[in-house]
XYZ file of N, CA and C in Angstrom:
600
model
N -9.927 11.726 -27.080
C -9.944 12.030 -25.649
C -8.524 12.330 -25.184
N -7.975 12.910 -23.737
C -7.149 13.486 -23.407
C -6.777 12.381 -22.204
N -5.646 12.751 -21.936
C -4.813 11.842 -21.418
C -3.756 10.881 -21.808
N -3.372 9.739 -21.366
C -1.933 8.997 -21.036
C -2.527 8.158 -22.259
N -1.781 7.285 -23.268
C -2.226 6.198 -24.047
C -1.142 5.119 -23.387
N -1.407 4.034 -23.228
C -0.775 2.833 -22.575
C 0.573 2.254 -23.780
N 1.120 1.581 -23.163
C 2.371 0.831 -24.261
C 1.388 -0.514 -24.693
N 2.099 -1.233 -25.692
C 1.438 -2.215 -25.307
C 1.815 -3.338 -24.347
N 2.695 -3.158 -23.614
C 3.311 -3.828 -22.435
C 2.272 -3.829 -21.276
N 1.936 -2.493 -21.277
C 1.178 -1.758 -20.150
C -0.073 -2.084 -20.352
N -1.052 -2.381 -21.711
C -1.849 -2.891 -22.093
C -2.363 -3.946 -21.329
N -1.268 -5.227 -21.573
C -0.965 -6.529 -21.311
C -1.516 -6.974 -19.592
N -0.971 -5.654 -19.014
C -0.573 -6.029 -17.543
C -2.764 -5.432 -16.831
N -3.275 -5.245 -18.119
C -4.387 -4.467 -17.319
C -5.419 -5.849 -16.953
N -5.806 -6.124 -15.285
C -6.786 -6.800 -15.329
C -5.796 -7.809 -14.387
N -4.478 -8.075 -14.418
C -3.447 -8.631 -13.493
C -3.071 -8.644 -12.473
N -2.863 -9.766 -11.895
C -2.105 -8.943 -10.351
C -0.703 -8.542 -10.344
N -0.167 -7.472 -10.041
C 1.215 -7.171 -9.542
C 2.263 -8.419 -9.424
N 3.314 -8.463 -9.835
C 4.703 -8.563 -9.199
C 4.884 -8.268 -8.098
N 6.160 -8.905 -7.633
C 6.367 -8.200 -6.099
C 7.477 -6.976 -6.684
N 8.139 -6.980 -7.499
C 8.905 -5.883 -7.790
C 8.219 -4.487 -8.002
N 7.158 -5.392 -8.998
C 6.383 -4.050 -9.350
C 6.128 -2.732 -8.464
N 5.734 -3.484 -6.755
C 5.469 -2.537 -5.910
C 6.740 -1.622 -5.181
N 8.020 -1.514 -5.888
C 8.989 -0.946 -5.196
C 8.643 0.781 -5.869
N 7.606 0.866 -7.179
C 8.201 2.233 -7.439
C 6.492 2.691 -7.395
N 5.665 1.876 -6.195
C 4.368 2.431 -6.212
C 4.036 3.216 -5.261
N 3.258 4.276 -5.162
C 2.945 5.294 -4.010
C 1.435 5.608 -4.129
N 0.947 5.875 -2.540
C -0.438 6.608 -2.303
C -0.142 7.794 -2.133
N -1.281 8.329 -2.202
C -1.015 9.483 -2.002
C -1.105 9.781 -0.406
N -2.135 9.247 0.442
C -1.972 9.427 1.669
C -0.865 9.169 2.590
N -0.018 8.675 1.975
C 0.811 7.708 2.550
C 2.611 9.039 2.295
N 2.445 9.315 1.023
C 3.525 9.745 0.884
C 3.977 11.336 0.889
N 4.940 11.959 0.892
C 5.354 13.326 1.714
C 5.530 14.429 0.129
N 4.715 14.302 -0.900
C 4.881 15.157 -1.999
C 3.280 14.987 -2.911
N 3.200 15.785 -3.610
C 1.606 15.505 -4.823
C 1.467 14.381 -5.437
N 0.241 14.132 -5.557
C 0.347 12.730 -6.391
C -0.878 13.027 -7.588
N -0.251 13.260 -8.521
C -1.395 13.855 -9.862
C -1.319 12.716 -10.614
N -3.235 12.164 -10.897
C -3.619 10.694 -11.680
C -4.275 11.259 -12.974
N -3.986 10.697 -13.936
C -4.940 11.273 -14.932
C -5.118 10.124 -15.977
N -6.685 10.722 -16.830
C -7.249 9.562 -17.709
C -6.393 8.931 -18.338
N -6.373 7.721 -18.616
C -5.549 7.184 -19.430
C -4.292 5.989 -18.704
N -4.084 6.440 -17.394
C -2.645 5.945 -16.534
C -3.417 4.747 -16.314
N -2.048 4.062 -15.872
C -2.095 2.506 -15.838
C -2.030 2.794 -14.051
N -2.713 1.936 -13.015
C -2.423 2.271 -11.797
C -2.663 0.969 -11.132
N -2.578 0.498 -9.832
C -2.703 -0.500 -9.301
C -4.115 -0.300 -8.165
N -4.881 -1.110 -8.197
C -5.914 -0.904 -7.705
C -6.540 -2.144 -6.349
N -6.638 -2.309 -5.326
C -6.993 -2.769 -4.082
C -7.972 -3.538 -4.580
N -8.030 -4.852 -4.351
C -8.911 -5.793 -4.479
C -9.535 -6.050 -3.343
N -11.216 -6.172 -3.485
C -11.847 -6.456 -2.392
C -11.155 -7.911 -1.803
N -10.948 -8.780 -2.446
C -10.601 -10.342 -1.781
C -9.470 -10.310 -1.270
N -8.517 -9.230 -1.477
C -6.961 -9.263 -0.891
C -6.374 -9.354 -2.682
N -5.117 -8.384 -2.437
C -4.261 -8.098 -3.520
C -4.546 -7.078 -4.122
N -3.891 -6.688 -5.294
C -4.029 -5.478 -5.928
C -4.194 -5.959 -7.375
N -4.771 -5.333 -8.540
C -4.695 -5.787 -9.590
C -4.444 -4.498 -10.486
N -3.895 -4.519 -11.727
C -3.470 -3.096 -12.605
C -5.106 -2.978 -13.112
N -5.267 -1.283 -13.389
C -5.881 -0.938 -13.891
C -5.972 -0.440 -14.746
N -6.952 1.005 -15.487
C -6.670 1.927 -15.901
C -8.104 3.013 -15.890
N -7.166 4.311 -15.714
C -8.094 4.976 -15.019
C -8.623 5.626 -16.791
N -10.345 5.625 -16.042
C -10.842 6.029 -17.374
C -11.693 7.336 -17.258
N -12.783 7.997 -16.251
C -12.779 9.463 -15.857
C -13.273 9.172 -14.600
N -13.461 10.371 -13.984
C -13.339 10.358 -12.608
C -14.287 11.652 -12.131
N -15.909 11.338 -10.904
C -16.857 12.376 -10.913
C -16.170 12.983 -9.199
N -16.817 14.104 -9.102
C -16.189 14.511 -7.412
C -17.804 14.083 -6.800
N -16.682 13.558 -5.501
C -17.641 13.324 -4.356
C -17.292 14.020 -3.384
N -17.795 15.163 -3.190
C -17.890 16.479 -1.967
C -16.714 16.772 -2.699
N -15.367 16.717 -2.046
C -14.212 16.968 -2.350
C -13.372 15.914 -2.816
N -13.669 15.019 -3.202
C -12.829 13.696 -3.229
C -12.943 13.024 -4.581
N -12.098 12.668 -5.475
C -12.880 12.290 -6.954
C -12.810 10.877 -6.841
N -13.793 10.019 -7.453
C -14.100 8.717 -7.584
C -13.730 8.166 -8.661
N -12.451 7.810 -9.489
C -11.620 7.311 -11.110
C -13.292 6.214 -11.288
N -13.421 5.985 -12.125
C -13.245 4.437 -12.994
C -12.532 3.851 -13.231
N -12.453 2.938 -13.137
C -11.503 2.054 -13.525
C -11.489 0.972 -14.301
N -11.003 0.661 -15.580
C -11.240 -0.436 -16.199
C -10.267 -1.178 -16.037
N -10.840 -2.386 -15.794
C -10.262 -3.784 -15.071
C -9.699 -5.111 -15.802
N -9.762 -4.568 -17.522
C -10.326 -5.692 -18.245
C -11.240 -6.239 -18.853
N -11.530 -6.838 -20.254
C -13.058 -7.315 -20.324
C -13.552 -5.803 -20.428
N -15.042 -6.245 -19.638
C -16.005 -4.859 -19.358
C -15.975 -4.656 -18.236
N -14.861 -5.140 -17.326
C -14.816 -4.765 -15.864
C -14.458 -3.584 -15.664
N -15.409 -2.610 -15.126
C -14.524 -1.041 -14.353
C -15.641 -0.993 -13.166
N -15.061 -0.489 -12.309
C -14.951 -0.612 -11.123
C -15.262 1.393 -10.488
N -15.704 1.382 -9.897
C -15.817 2.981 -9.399
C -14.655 3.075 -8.152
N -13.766 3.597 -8.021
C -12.418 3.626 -6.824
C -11.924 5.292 -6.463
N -12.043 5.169 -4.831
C -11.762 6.863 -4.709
C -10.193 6.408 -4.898
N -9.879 8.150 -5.609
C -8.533 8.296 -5.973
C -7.682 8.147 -4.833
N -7.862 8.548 -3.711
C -6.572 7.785 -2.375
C -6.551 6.486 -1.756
N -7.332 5.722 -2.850
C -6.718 4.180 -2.746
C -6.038 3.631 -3.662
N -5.865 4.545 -4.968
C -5.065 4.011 -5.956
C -3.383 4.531 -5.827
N -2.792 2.959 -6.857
C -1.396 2.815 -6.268
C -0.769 3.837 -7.675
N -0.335 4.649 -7.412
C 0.646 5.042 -8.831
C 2.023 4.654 -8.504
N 1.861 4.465 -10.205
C 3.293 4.065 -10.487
C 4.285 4.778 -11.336
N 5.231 5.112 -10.209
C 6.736 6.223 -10.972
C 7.081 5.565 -11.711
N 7.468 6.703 -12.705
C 8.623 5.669 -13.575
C 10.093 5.003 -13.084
N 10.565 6.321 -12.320
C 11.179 5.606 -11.802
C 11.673 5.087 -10.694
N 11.131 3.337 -10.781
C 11.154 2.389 -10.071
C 12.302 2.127 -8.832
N 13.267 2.635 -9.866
C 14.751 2.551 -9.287
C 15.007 3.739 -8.113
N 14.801 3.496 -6.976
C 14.967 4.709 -5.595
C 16.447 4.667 -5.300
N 17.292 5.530 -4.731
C 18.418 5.260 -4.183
C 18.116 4.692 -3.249
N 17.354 4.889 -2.039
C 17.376 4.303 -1.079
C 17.581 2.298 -0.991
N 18.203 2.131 -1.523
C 18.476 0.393 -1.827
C 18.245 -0.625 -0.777
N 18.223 -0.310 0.246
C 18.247 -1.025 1.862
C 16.654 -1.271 1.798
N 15.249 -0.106 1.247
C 14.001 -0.210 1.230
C 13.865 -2.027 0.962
N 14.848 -1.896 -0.219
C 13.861 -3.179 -1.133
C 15.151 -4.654 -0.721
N 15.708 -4.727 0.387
C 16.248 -5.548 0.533
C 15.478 -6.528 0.405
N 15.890 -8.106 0.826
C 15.550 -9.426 0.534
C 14.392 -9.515 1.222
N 12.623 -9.510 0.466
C 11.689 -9.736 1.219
C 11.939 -10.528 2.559
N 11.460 -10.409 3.287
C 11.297 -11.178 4.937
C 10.220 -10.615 5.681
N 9.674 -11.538 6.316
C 9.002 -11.238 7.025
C 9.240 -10.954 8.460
N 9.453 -9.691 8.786
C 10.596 -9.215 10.450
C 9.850 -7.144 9.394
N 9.249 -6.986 10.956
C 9.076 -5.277 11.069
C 10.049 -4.622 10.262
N 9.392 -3.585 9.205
C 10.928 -2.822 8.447
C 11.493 -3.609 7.219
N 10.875 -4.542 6.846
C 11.408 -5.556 5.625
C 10.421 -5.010 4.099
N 10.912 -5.205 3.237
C 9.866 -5.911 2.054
C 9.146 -6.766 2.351
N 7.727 -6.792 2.264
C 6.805 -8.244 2.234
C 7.059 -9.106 1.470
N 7.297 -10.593 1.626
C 6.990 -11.447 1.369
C 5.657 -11.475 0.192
N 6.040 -12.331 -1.188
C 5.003 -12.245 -1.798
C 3.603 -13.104 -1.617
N 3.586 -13.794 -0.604
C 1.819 -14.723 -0.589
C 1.631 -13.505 0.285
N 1.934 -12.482 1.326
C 1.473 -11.484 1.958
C 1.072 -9.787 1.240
N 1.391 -10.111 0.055
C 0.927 -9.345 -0.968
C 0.035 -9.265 -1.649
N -0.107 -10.766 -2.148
C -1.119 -11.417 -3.283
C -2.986 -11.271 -1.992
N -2.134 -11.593 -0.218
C -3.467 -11.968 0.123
C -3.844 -10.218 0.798
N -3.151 -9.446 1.204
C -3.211 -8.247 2.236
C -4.536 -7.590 1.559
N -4.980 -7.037 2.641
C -6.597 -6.362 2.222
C -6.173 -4.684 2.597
N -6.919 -3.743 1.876
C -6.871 -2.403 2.058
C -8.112 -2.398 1.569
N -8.771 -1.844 2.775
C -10.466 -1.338 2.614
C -10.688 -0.621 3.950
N -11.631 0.107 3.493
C -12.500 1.079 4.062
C -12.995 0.196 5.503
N -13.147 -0.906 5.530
C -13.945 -1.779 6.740
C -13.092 -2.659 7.249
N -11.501 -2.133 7.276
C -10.404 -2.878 8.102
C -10.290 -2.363 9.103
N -10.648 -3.334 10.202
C -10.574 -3.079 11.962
C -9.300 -3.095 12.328
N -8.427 -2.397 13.555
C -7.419 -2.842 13.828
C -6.960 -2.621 14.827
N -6.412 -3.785 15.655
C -5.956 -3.150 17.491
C -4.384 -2.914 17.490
N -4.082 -2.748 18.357
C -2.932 -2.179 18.755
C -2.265 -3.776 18.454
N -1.338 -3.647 18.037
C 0.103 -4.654 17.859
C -0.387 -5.436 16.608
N -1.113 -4.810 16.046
C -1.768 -6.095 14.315
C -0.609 -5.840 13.830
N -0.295 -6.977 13.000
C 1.189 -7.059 12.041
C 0.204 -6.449 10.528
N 1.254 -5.312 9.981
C 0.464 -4.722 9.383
C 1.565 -4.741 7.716
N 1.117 -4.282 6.580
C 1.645 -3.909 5.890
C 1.404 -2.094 5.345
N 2.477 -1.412 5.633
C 2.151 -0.384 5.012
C 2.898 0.328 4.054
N 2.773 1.774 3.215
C 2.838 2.114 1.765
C 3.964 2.881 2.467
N 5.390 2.613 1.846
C 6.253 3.892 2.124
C 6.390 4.846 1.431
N 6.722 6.278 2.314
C 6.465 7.033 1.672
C 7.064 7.357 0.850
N 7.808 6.905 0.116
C 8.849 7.118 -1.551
C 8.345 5.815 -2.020
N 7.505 5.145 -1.927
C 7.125 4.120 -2.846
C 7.784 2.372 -2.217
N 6.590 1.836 -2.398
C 6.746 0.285 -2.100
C 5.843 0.545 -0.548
N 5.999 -1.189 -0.405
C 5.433 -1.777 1.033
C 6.452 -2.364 2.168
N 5.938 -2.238 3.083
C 6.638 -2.457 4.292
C 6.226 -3.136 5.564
N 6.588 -3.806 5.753
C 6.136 -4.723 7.508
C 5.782 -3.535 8.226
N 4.360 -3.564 9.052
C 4.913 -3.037 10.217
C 4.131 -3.169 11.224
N 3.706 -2.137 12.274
C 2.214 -2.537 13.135
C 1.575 -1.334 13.675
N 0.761 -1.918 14.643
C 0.227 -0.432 15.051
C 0.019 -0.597 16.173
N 0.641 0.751 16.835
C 0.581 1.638 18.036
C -0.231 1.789 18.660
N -1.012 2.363 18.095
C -2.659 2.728 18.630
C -3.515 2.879 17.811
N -4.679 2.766 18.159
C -6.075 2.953 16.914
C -6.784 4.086 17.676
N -7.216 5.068 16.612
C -7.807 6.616 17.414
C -9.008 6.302 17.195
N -9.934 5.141 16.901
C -11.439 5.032 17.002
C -11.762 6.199 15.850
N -10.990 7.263 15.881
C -11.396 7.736 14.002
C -11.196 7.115 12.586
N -11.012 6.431 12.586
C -10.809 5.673 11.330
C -9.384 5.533 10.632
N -8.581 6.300 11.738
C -6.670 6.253 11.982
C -6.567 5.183 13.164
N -4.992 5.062 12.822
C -4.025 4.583 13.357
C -2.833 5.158 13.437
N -2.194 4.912 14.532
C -0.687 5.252 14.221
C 0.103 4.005 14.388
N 0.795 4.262 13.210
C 1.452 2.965 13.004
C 2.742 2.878 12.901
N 3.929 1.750 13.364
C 5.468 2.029 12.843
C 5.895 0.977 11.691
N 6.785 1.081 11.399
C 7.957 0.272 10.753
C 9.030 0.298 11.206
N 9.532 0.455 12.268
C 10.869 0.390 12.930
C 10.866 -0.449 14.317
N 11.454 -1.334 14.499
C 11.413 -1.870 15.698
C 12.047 -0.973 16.806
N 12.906 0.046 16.483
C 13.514 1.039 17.425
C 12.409 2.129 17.580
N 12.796 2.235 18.987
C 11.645 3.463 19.720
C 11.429 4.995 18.948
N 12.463 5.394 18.342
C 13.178 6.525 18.139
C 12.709 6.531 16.409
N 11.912 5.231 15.572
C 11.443 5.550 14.309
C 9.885 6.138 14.608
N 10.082 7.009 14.059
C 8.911 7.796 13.796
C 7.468 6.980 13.467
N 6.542 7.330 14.642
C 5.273 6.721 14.075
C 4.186 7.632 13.274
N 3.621 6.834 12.297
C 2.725 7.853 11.719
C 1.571 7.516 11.693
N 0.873 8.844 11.319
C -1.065 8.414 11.313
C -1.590 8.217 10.094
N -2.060 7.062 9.601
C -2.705 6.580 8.710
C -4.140 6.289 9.044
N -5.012 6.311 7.390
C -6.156 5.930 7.109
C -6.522 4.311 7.374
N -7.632 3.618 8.109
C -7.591 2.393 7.888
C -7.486 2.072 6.761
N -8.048 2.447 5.680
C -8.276 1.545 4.511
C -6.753 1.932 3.698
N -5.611 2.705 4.364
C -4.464 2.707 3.959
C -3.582 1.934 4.685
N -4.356 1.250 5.119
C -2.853 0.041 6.253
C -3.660 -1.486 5.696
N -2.608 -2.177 5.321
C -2.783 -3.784 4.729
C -3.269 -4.592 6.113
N -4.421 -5.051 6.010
C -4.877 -5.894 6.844
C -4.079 -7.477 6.769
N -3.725 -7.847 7.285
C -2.792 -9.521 7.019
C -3.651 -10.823 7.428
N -3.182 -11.427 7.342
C -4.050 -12.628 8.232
C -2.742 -13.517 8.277
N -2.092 -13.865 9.417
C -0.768 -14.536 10.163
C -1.734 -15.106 11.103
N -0.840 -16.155 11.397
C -1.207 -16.994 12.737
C -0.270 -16.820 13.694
N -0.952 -16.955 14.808
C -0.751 -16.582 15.707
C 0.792 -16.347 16.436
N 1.528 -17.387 15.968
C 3.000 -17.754 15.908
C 3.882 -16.850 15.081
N 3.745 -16.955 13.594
C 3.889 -15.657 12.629
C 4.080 -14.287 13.642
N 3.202 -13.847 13.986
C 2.312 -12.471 15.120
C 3.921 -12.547 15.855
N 3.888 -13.957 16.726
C 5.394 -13.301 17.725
C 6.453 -13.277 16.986
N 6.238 -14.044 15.980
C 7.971 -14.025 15.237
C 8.562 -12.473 15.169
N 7.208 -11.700 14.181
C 7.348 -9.989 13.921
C 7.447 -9.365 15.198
N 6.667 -9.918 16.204
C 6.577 -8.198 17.369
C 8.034 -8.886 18.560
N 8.185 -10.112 18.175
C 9.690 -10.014 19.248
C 10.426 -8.703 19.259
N 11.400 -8.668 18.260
C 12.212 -7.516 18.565
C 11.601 -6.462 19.288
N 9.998 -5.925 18.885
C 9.570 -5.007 19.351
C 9.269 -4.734 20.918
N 8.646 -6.579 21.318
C 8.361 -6.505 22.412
C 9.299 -6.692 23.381
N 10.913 -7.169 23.653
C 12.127 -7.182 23.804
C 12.892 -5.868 23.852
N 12.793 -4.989 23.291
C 13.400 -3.624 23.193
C 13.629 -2.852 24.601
N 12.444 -3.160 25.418
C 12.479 -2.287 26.776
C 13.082 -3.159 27.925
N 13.523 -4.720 27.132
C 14.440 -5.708 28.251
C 15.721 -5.136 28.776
């Protein structure tokens, strides 16, 4: 058969959950500003219904209207059916110039996540979301990011930021491409201070 053959490193990692490093050199495709070509064989990171992501590997993939649906094997005899713009690919290389992206996880709008907000964040198709949810989302050169949302268009978007300044660009995302969180309530003001303070 045709396609990618795994290392055996890459082997190892199938059926796992992620690192938090791991996610500095991962990208969606919805999410990010260039092509994103998956093919049989690649090792990819895949959205867990319970919260988290776990490695996969994609094994073939049928079209639905326009949209292709991978397999995915999970491990074991686990494979899984997953549309291709929820899977995470992974560049090789990990290493971005942009160095400030992957500063010291924290939890504050515009940071690296924190890893228990990784292991638990949900991305699905049936994530609700109002205006000011503390969100995690996919940047677009790869990795995750604090952030929230603006507004919800009742289409199944959002526009969402990562910048506590007025002047960062908000963008429109897929629900099932923005990390659902679960913070309490306290958590909630710690993140939207700066934001909600800005017009003081």
């Amino acid at each position: 058969s045709s396609g990618k053959v795994l290392t055996e490193e890459e082997a190892a990692l199938v059926g796992t959950a992620p690192r938090l490093n791991d996610f500095h050199g991962v990208v969606f495709q919805y999410a990010c500003d260039f092509k994103v070509v998956f093919d049989a064989g690649e090792l990819v990171l895949v959205p867990r219904s319970k919260g988290g992501f776990c490695y996969g590997v994609l094994e073939k993939f049928k079209m639905s209207g326009t949209k292709r649906i991978w397999n995915v094997a999970l491990g074991g005899a686990a494979v899984k059916p997953v549309p291709e713009l929820w899977l995470g690919k992974i560049l090789s290389s990990a290493t971005t110039s942009d160095r400030d992206a992957f500063s010291e996880p924290q939890r504050s709008i515009g940071r690296s996540p924190v890893f228990e907000d990784v292991k638990s964040v949900v991305f699905a198709a049936s994530n609700d979301f109002k205006a000011m949810d503390v969100v995690l989302l996919p940047r677009p050169r790869g990795g995750l990011v604090y952030g929230y949302v603006e507004d919800v268009d009742g289409n199944g978007h959002c526009m969402v930021r990562s910048h506590v300044r007025e002047d960062g660009r908000a963008r429109r995302l897929p629900n099932y491409g923005i990390g659902k969180l679960t913070l309490t309530q306290g958590v909630i003001q710690t993140f939207l201070g700066p934001v909600l303070s800005r017009g003081e």
